[in-house]
Amino acid sequence: MSQDAVDPSRRAWVGIACGAGALGGVAAAVPFVSSFAPSERAKAAGAPVEVDISSLKPGEMATVEWRGKPVWILRRTPEQVAELPKLDAKLADPDSKRKPDELTPEYARNKGRSRKPEYLVAVGICSHLGCSPSAKLAAGAQPGLPEDWHGGFFCPCHGSMFDLAGRVFKNVPAPDNLEVPPHMYLSDSKLLIGEDKKA
Ligand code: FES
């Protein structure tokens, strides 16, 4: 299934997007993995959502629904992780100090805004007026983005930009970083979104 293909039984944004990937920037089609989609019952209840991330390859991103919101799971490549600390001067809140209780759980107050450096888990809703930004994961010049683009997310509504940790750039309409939802790893391949403490 391609990046834009949609299972009509699911919301339009539920799907899987392929990033720059490790194959020389060639985006590879990845089949939709049914476990990325939570059950209807779980969605209705706003319950935590368990996601099998075992098929997510470096450079790829999946989107799941949690409490009616799109949540991105991006598996960053080692190169993408290494770039994050170099972007600080361009970012409005590189150390996630704004609204920490609302936007960044304590365990994600680091450069990658994540529990594990390779995985970003973030709510895909712009902090300006609530559009869902587009994944622009590949680095390099491209229309509408800075020439030295390192990969990230672009909100087409009013031009806000976020890096691959969901950190907002300076001088854009969006005031804050993207929200990192509560989450925890049940195992190397199982991610739980919506809960971050063992019962
Ligand atoms: S809603 Fe994203 S820039 Fe305005």
Coordinates of N, CA and C and ligand atoms in Angstrom, one line a residue:
M1 N 0.8 -1.2 0.0 CA 0.0 0.0 0.0 C 0.9 1.2 0.0
S2 N 0.6 2.2 -0.8 CA 1.4 3.3 -0.9 C 1.2 4.3 0.2
Q3 N 2.0 5.3 0.3 CA 1.9 6.3 1.4 C 0.5 6.9 1.4
D4 N -0.1 7.1 0.3 CA -1.3 7.9 0.3 C -2.6 6.9 0.3
A5 N -2.3 5.7 0.2 CA -3.5 4.8 0.1 C -4.2 4.7 1.5
V6 N -5.4 4.5 1.4 CA -6.2 4.6 2.7 C -7.2 3.5 2.7
D7 N -7.3 2.8 3.8 CA -8.3 1.8 4.0 C -9.6 2.6 4.3
P8 N -10.6 2.5 3.5 CA -11.8 3.3 3.7 C -12.5 3.1 5.0
S9 N -12.2 2.0 5.7 CA -12.8 1.7 6.9 C -12.1 2.5 8.1
R10 N -11.0 3.2 7.7 CA -10.3 3.9 8.8 C -10.3 5.4 8.4
R11 N -10.0 6.2 9.4 CA -9.9 7.6 9.1 C -8.8 7.9 8.1
A12 N -9.0 9.0 7.4 CA -8.1 9.3 6.3 C -6.7 9.3 6.6
W13 N -6.4 9.8 7.8 CA -4.9 10.0 8.1 C -4.3 8.7 8.7
V14 N -5.1 7.6 8.9 CA -4.5 6.4 9.5 C -3.8 5.7 8.3
G15 N -2.5 5.5 8.5 CA -1.8 4.9 7.4 C -0.3 4.8 7.8
I16 N 0.5 4.5 6.8 CA 1.9 4.4 7.1 C 2.6 5.2 6.0
A17 N 3.5 6.1 6.4 CA 4.3 6.9 5.5 C 5.7 6.4 5.5
C18 N 6.3 6.4 4.3 CA 7.7 6.0 4.2 C 8.6 7.2 4.2
G19 N 9.6 7.2 4.9 CA 10.5 8.3 5.0 C 11.7 8.1 4.0
A20 N 12.7 8.9 4.3 CA 13.9 8.8 3.4 C 14.4 7.4 3.4
G21 N 14.4 6.7 4.5 CA 14.8 5.3 4.5 C 16.2 5.2 4.3
A22 N 16.7 3.9 4.4 CA 18.1 3.7 4.3 C 18.5 3.3 2.9
L23 N 17.6 3.3 2.0 CA 17.9 2.9 0.6 C 18.2 4.1 -0.3
G24 N 19.1 4.8 0.2 CA 19.6 5.9 -0.7 C 18.5 6.9 -1.0
G25 N 17.6 7.1 0.0 CA 16.5 8.1 -0.2 C 15.4 7.6 -1.0
V26 N 15.4 6.4 -1.4 CA 14.2 5.8 -2.2 C 13.2 5.4 -1.2
A27 N 12.0 6.0 -1.3 CA 10.9 5.6 -0.4 C 10.4 4.2 -0.9
A28 N 10.3 3.3 0.0 CA 9.8 2.0 -0.3 C 8.3 1.8 0.1
A29 N 7.5 1.2 -0.7 CA 6.1 1.0 -0.2 C 6.1 -0.1 0.9
V30 N 5.4 0.2 1.9 CA 5.3 -0.7 3.0 C 3.9 -1.1 3.2
P31 N 3.6 -2.4 3.3 CA 2.2 -2.8 3.5 C 1.6 -2.2 4.8
F32 N 0.4 -1.9 4.8 CA -0.3 -1.4 6.0 C -0.3 -2.6 7.0
V33 N 0.0 -2.3 8.2 CA 0.1 -3.3 9.2 C -1.2 -3.1 10.1
S34 N -2.0 -4.1 10.1 CA -3.3 -3.9 10.8 C -3.1 -3.6 12.3
S35 N -2.0 -4.0 12.9 CA -1.9 -3.8 14.3 C -1.6 -2.3 14.6
F36 N -1.3 -1.5 13.5 CA -1.2 -0.1 13.8 C -2.6 0.6 14.1
A37 N -3.6 -0.1 13.7 CA -4.9 0.5 13.9 C -5.6 -0.1 15.2
P38 N -5.8 0.7 16.1 CA -6.4 0.2 17.4 C -7.9 -0.3 17.1
S39 N -8.4 -1.1 18.0 CA -9.7 -1.5 17.8 C -10.7 -0.4 18.0
E40 N -11.9 -0.5 17.4 CA -12.9 0.5 17.6 C -13.3 0.7 19.0
R41 N -13.3 -0.4 19.8 CA -13.7 -0.3 21.2 C -12.6 0.6 21.9
A42 N -11.4 0.3 21.7 CA -10.3 1.0 22.4 C -10.4 2.5 22.0
K43 N -10.6 2.8 20.7 CA -10.7 4.2 20.3 C -11.9 4.9 21.0
A44 N -13.0 4.2 21.1 CA -14.2 4.9 21.6 C -13.9 5.2 23.1
A45 N -13.2 4.3 23.8 CA -13.0 4.5 25.2 C -11.9 5.4 25.5
G46 N -11.1 5.8 24.6 CA -10.0 6.6 24.8 C -8.9 5.9 25.6
A47 N -9.0 4.6 25.5 CA -8.1 3.7 26.2 C -6.7 3.8 25.6
P48 N -5.7 3.4 26.4 CA -4.3 3.3 25.8 C -4.3 2.4 24.6
V49 N -3.5 2.7 23.7 CA -3.4 1.9 22.4 C -2.1 1.2 22.3
E50 N -2.2 -0.1 22.1 CA -1.0 -0.9 22.0 C -0.6 -1.0 20.5
V51 N 0.6 -0.8 20.2 CA 1.1 -0.8 18.8 C 2.2 -1.7 18.6
D52 N 2.1 -2.6 17.6 CA 3.3 -3.5 17.3 C 4.2 -2.7 16.3
I53 N 5.4 -2.4 16.8 CA 6.3 -1.6 15.9 C 7.4 -2.5 15.3
S54 N 7.2 -3.8 15.4 CA 8.3 -4.7 14.9 C 8.6 -4.5 13.4
S55 N 7.6 -4.1 12.6 CA 7.8 -4.0 11.2 C 8.3 -2.6 10.7
L56 N 8.4 -1.7 11.7 CA 8.8 -0.3 11.3 C 10.3 -0.3 11.1
K57 N 10.7 0.1 9.9 CA 12.1 0.1 9.6 C 12.7 1.6 9.8
P58 N 14.0 1.7 10.0 CA 14.6 3.0 10.2 C 14.2 3.9 9.1
G59 N 13.8 5.1 9.4 CA 13.3 6.1 8.4 C 11.9 6.0 8.1
E60 N 11.1 5.1 8.7 CA 9.7 5.0 8.4 C 8.9 5.5 9.5
M61 N 7.6 5.9 9.2 CA 6.7 6.4 10.2 C 5.4 5.8 10.1
A62 N 4.7 5.6 11.2 CA 3.4 5.1 11.2 C 2.5 6.1 12.0
T63 N 1.2 6.0 11.7 CA 0.3 6.9 12.4 C -0.8 6.0 13.0
V64 N -1.1 6.2 14.2 CA -2.2 5.5 14.9 C -3.1 6.6 15.5
E65 N -4.3 6.2 15.9 CA -5.3 7.1 16.5 C -5.3 6.8 18.0
W66 N -5.2 7.9 18.7 CA -5.4 7.8 20.2 C -6.2 8.9 20.7
R67 N -7.3 8.6 21.3 CA -8.2 9.7 21.8 C -8.6 10.6 20.7
G68 N -8.9 10.1 19.5 CA -9.3 10.9 18.4 C -8.2 11.7 17.7
K69 N -7.0 11.5 18.2 CA -5.9 12.3 17.6 C -4.9 11.4 16.9
P70 N -4.3 12.0 15.8 CA -3.3 11.2 15.1 C -2.0 11.2 16.0
V71 N -1.4 10.0 16.2 CA -0.1 9.9 16.9 C 0.9 9.3 15.9
W72 N 2.0 10.0 15.8 CA 3.0 9.6 14.9 C 4.0 8.7 15.6
I73 N 4.5 7.7 15.0 CA 5.6 6.9 15.5 C 6.6 6.9 14.4
L74 N 7.7 7.6 14.6 CA 8.8 7.7 13.6 C 10.0 7.0 14.2
R75 N 10.5 6.0 13.4 CA 11.7 5.4 13.7 C 12.9 6.1 13.0
R76 N 13.6 6.9 13.8 CA 14.7 7.7 13.2 C 15.9 6.8 12.9
T77 N 16.6 7.2 11.8 CA 17.9 6.5 11.5 C 18.9 7.1 12.5
P78 N 20.1 6.4 12.6 CA 21.1 6.9 13.5 C 21.6 8.3 13.0
E79 N 21.6 8.5 11.7 CA 22.0 9.8 11.2 C 21.1 10.9 11.6
Q80 N 19.8 10.6 11.5 CA 18.8 11.6 11.9 C 18.9 11.9 13.4
V81 N 19.2 10.9 14.2 CA 19.4 11.1 15.7 C 20.6 12.0 15.9
A82 N 21.6 11.8 15.2 CA 22.9 12.5 15.3 C 22.7 14.0 14.9
E83 N 21.8 14.3 14.0 CA 21.6 15.7 13.6 C 20.9 16.5 14.6
L84 N 20.1 15.9 15.4 CA 19.1 16.7 16.3 C 19.8 17.7 17.2
P85 N 21.0 17.4 17.8 CA 21.6 18.4 18.7 C 22.1 19.6 17.9
K86 N 22.3 19.4 16.6 CA 22.9 20.5 15.8 C 21.9 21.6 15.4
L87 N 20.7 21.3 15.7 CA 19.6 22.3 15.2 C 19.2 23.3 16.2
D88 N 19.7 23.2 17.4 CA 19.2 24.0 18.5 C 19.1 25.5 18.2
A89 N 20.1 26.1 17.5 CA 20.0 27.5 17.3 C 18.9 27.9 16.4
K90 N 18.3 27.0 15.7 CA 17.2 27.4 14.8 C 15.8 27.1 15.4
L91 N 15.8 26.6 16.6 CA 14.5 26.2 17.2 C 14.1 27.1 18.3
A92 N 12.8 27.2 18.5 CA 12.2 28.1 19.5 C 12.3 27.6 20.9
D93 N 12.3 26.3 21.0 CA 12.3 25.6 22.4 C 13.0 24.3 22.3
P94 N 14.3 24.4 22.0 CA 15.1 23.2 21.8 C 15.1 22.2 22.9
D95 N 15.0 22.7 24.2 CA 15.1 21.8 25.3 C 13.7 21.5 26.0
S96 N 12.7 21.8 25.2 CA 11.3 21.5 25.7 C 11.0 22.1 27.0
K97 N 11.3 23.3 27.2 CA 11.0 24.0 28.5 C 9.6 24.6 28.6
R98 N 9.0 24.8 27.4 CA 7.7 25.5 27.5 C 6.6 24.4 27.8
K99 N 5.7 24.8 28.7 CA 4.6 23.9 29.0 C 5.0 22.5 29.2
P100 N 6.0 22.2 30.0 CA 6.5 20.8 30.0 C 5.5 19.8 30.5
D101 N 4.6 20.2 31.4 CA 3.6 19.2 31.9 C 2.6 18.9 30.8
E102 N 2.4 19.8 29.9 CA 1.4 19.6 28.9 C 2.0 18.9 27.6
L103 N 3.2 19.3 27.3 CA 3.7 18.9 26.0 C 4.8 17.8 26.1
T104 N 5.6 17.7 27.2 CA 6.7 16.9 27.1 C 6.9 16.1 28.5
P105 N 6.5 14.9 28.5 CA 6.7 14.1 29.8 C 8.2 14.1 30.2
E106 N 8.5 14.0 31.5 CA 9.8 14.1 32.0 C 10.8 13.2 31.2
Y107 N 10.4 12.0 30.9 CA 11.3 11.1 30.3 C 11.6 11.5 28.8
A108 N 10.9 12.5 28.3 CA 11.2 12.9 26.9 C 11.8 14.3 26.9
R109 N 12.2 14.8 28.0 CA 12.9 16.1 28.0 C 14.4 16.0 27.6
N110 N 14.6 15.6 26.4 CA 15.9 15.5 25.9 C 15.9 15.9 24.4
K111 N 17.0 15.8 23.7 CA 17.1 16.3 22.4 C 16.2 15.6 21.4
G112 N 16.0 14.3 21.6 CA 15.1 13.6 20.8 C 13.7 13.6 21.2
R113 N 13.4 14.2 22.4 CA 12.1 14.2 23.0 C 11.4 12.8 22.9
S114 N 12.2 11.8 23.5 CA 11.8 10.4 23.4 C 12.4 9.6 24.5
R115 N 11.7 8.4 24.7 CA 12.2 7.5 25.6 C 13.4 6.7 25.1
K116 N 13.3 6.4 23.8 CA 14.4 5.7 23.1 C 14.8 6.6 22.0
P117 N 16.1 6.8 21.8 CA 16.6 7.8 20.8 C 16.0 7.6 19.4
E118 N 15.9 6.3 19.0 CA 15.5 6.1 17.6 C 14.0 6.4 17.4
Y119 N 13.2 6.4 18.4 CA 11.7 6.5 18.2 C 11.2 7.9 18.7
L120 N 10.5 8.6 17.8 CA 9.7 9.7 18.2 C 8.3 9.3 18.2
V121 N 7.6 9.6 19.3 CA 6.2 9.4 19.5 C 5.6 10.8 19.7
A122 N 4.8 11.3 18.8 CA 4.3 12.6 19.0 C 2.9 12.8 18.4
V123 N 2.1 13.6 19.0 CA 0.7 13.9 18.5 C 0.9 14.8 17.2
G124 N 0.4 14.4 16.1 CA 0.6 15.1 14.9 C -0.4 16.2 14.7
I125 N -0.5 17.1 15.6 CA -1.4 18.3 15.5 C -0.6 19.5 15.8
C126 N -0.6 20.5 14.9 CA 0.2 21.7 14.9 C -0.3 22.5 16.1
S127 N 0.7 23.1 16.8 CA 0.4 23.9 18.0 C -0.1 25.3 17.6
H128 N -0.2 25.6 16.4 CA -0.8 26.9 16.0 C -2.3 26.8 16.0
L129 N -2.9 26.3 15.0 CA -4.4 26.2 14.9 C -4.9 24.8 14.7
G130 N -4.0 23.8 14.9 CA -4.5 22.5 14.9 C -4.6 21.7 13.6
C131 N -3.9 22.2 12.6 CA -3.8 21.3 11.4 C -2.9 20.2 11.7
S132 N -2.9 19.2 10.8 CA -2.0 18.1 10.9 C -0.8 18.3 10.0
P133 N 0.4 18.5 10.5 CA 1.5 18.8 9.6 C 1.8 17.6 8.7
S134 N 2.5 17.8 7.6 CA 3.0 16.8 6.7 C 4.4 16.3 7.0
A135 N 4.6 15.0 6.9 CA 5.9 14.5 7.1 C 6.8 14.9 5.9
K136 N 7.9 15.6 6.2 CA 8.9 15.9 5.2 C 10.2 15.3 5.7
L137 N 10.3 14.0 5.7 CA 11.4 13.4 6.5 C 12.7 13.4 5.8
A138 N 12.7 13.5 4.5 CA 13.9 13.5 3.7 C 14.7 14.9 3.9
A139 N 16.0 14.8 4.1 CA 16.8 16.0 4.2 C 17.1 16.6 2.8
G140 N 17.4 17.9 2.7 CA 17.7 18.5 1.5 C 16.7 19.5 1.0
A141 N 17.1 20.3 0.0 CA 16.2 21.4 -0.5 C 15.0 20.8 -1.1
Q142 N 13.9 21.4 -0.9 CA 12.6 21.0 -1.6 C 11.7 22.2 -1.5
P143 N 10.7 22.2 -2.4 CA 9.8 23.4 -2.4 C 9.2 23.7 -1.1
G144 N 9.3 25.0 -0.7 CA 8.6 25.5 0.5 C 9.4 25.3 1.7
L145 N 10.6 24.7 1.6 CA 11.4 24.4 2.8 C 12.8 25.0 2.7
P146 N 13.4 25.3 3.8 CA 14.8 25.9 3.8 C 15.7 25.0 3.0
E147 N 16.7 25.6 2.4 CA 17.7 24.8 1.6 C 18.4 23.8 2.4
D148 N 18.7 24.1 3.7 CA 19.4 23.2 4.5 C 18.5 22.4 5.4
W149 N 17.4 22.0 4.8 CA 16.4 21.2 5.6 C 17.0 19.9 6.0
H150 N 16.8 19.6 7.3 CA 17.4 18.3 7.8 C 16.3 17.2 7.9
G151 N 15.1 17.5 7.5 CA 14.1 16.5 7.7 C 13.2 16.9 8.9
G152 N 11.9 16.7 8.7 CA 11.0 17.1 9.8 C 9.6 17.1 9.3
F153 N 8.8 18.1 9.8 CA 7.4 18.2 9.5 C 7.1 19.6 9.1
F154 N 6.2 19.7 8.2 CA 5.8 21.0 7.7 C 4.3 21.2 7.7
C155 N 3.8 22.2 8.4 CA 2.4 22.5 8.4 C 2.0 23.4 7.3
P156 N 1.3 22.9 6.3 CA 0.9 23.7 5.1 C -0.1 24.8 5.4
C157 N -0.7 24.8 6.6 CA -1.8 25.8 6.8 C -1.2 27.2 6.9
H158 N -0.1 27.4 7.7 CA 0.5 28.7 7.8 C 2.0 28.6 7.8
G159 N 2.5 27.5 7.4 CA 4.0 27.4 7.2 C 4.9 27.1 8.4
S160 N 4.3 26.5 9.4 CA 5.2 26.2 10.6 C 6.0 24.9 10.3
M161 N 7.2 24.9 10.9 CA 8.1 23.8 10.6 C 8.5 23.2 12.0
F162 N 8.7 21.9 12.0 CA 9.1 21.1 13.2 C 10.3 20.2 12.7
D163 N 11.2 19.9 13.7 CA 12.2 19.0 13.3 C 11.8 17.6 13.6
L164 N 12.7 16.6 13.5 CA 12.4 15.2 13.6 C 12.2 14.8 15.1
A165 N 12.2 15.8 16.0 CA 11.8 15.5 17.3 C 10.5 16.3 17.7
G166 N 9.9 16.8 16.7 CA 8.7 17.6 16.9 C 9.0 19.0 17.5
R167 N 10.2 19.5 17.4 CA 10.5 20.8 18.0 C 10.3 21.9 17.0
V168 N 9.6 22.9 17.4 CA 9.2 23.9 16.5 C 10.4 24.9 16.2
F169 N 10.4 25.3 14.9 CA 11.4 26.3 14.5 C 11.1 27.7 15.0
K170 N 12.1 28.5 15.0 CA 11.9 29.9 15.4 C 11.1 30.6 14.2
N171 N 10.5 31.7 14.6 CA 9.9 32.6 13.6 C 8.8 31.9 12.6
V172 N 8.1 31.0 13.2 CA 6.9 30.5 12.5 C 5.7 30.7 13.4
P173 N 4.5 30.5 12.8 CA 3.3 30.8 13.6 C 3.1 29.9 14.8
A174 N 3.5 28.7 14.7 CA 3.2 27.7 15.8 C 4.1 28.1 17.0
P175 N 3.5 28.2 18.2 CA 4.3 28.7 19.3 C 5.0 27.6 20.1
D176 N 4.6 26.4 19.9 CA 5.2 25.3 20.8 C 5.5 24.1 20.0
N177 N 6.3 23.3 20.7 CA 6.7 22.0 20.1 C 5.4 21.1 20.0
L178 N 5.5 20.0 19.3 CA 4.4 19.1 19.2 C 4.3 18.3 20.5
E179 N 3.1 17.9 20.9 CA 2.9 17.2 22.1 C 3.5 15.7 22.0
V180 N 4.2 15.4 23.0 CA 4.6 13.9 23.2 C 3.6 13.3 24.2
P181 N 2.9 12.4 23.7 CA 1.8 11.8 24.6 C 2.5 10.8 25.6
P182 N 1.8 10.5 26.7 CA 2.4 9.5 27.6 C 2.5 8.2 26.8
H183 N 3.6 7.6 27.0 CA 3.8 6.3 26.3 C 4.9 5.5 27.0
M184 N 4.9 4.2 26.7 CA 5.9 3.3 27.3 C 6.1 2.1 26.4
Y185 N 7.2 1.4 26.6 CA 7.5 0.2 25.8 C 7.2 -1.0 26.6
L186 N 6.3 -1.8 26.1 CA 6.0 -3.1 26.8 C 7.1 -4.1 26.5
S187 N 7.7 -4.0 25.3 CA 8.8 -4.8 24.9 C 9.5 -4.1 23.8
D188 N 10.5 -4.7 23.2 CA 11.2 -4.0 22.1 C 10.3 -3.8 20.9
S189 N 9.2 -4.6 20.8 CA 8.3 -4.5 19.6 C 6.9 -4.0 20.0
K190 N 6.7 -3.7 21.2 CA 5.3 -3.3 21.6 C 5.4 -2.0 22.3
L191 N 4.6 -1.0 21.8 CA 4.6 0.3 22.3 C 3.1 0.6 22.8
L192 N 3.1 1.2 24.0 CA 1.7 1.5 24.5 C 1.6 3.0 24.6
I193 N 0.6 3.5 23.9 CA 0.4 5.0 23.8 C -0.8 5.3 24.7
G194 N -0.6 6.3 25.6 CA -1.7 6.7 26.5 C -1.4 6.4 27.9
E195 N -0.3 5.6 28.2 CA 0.0 5.2 29.5 C 1.5 5.1 29.7
D196 N 2.0 5.6 30.8 CA 3.5 5.5 30.9 C 4.0 5.0 32.3
K197 N 3.0 4.4 33.0 CA 3.5 3.8 34.3 C 3.0 2.3 34.4
K198 N 3.8 1.5 34.9 CA 3.4 0.1 35.1 C 2.4 0.1 36.2
A199 N 1.3 -0.6 36.0 CA 0.2 -0.7 37.0 C 0.8 -1.4 38.3
Ligands
FES1 S1 -2.1 25.4 12.0 FE1 -0.1 24.8 11.6 S2 0.8 26.6 10.9 FE2 -1.2 27.3 11.4

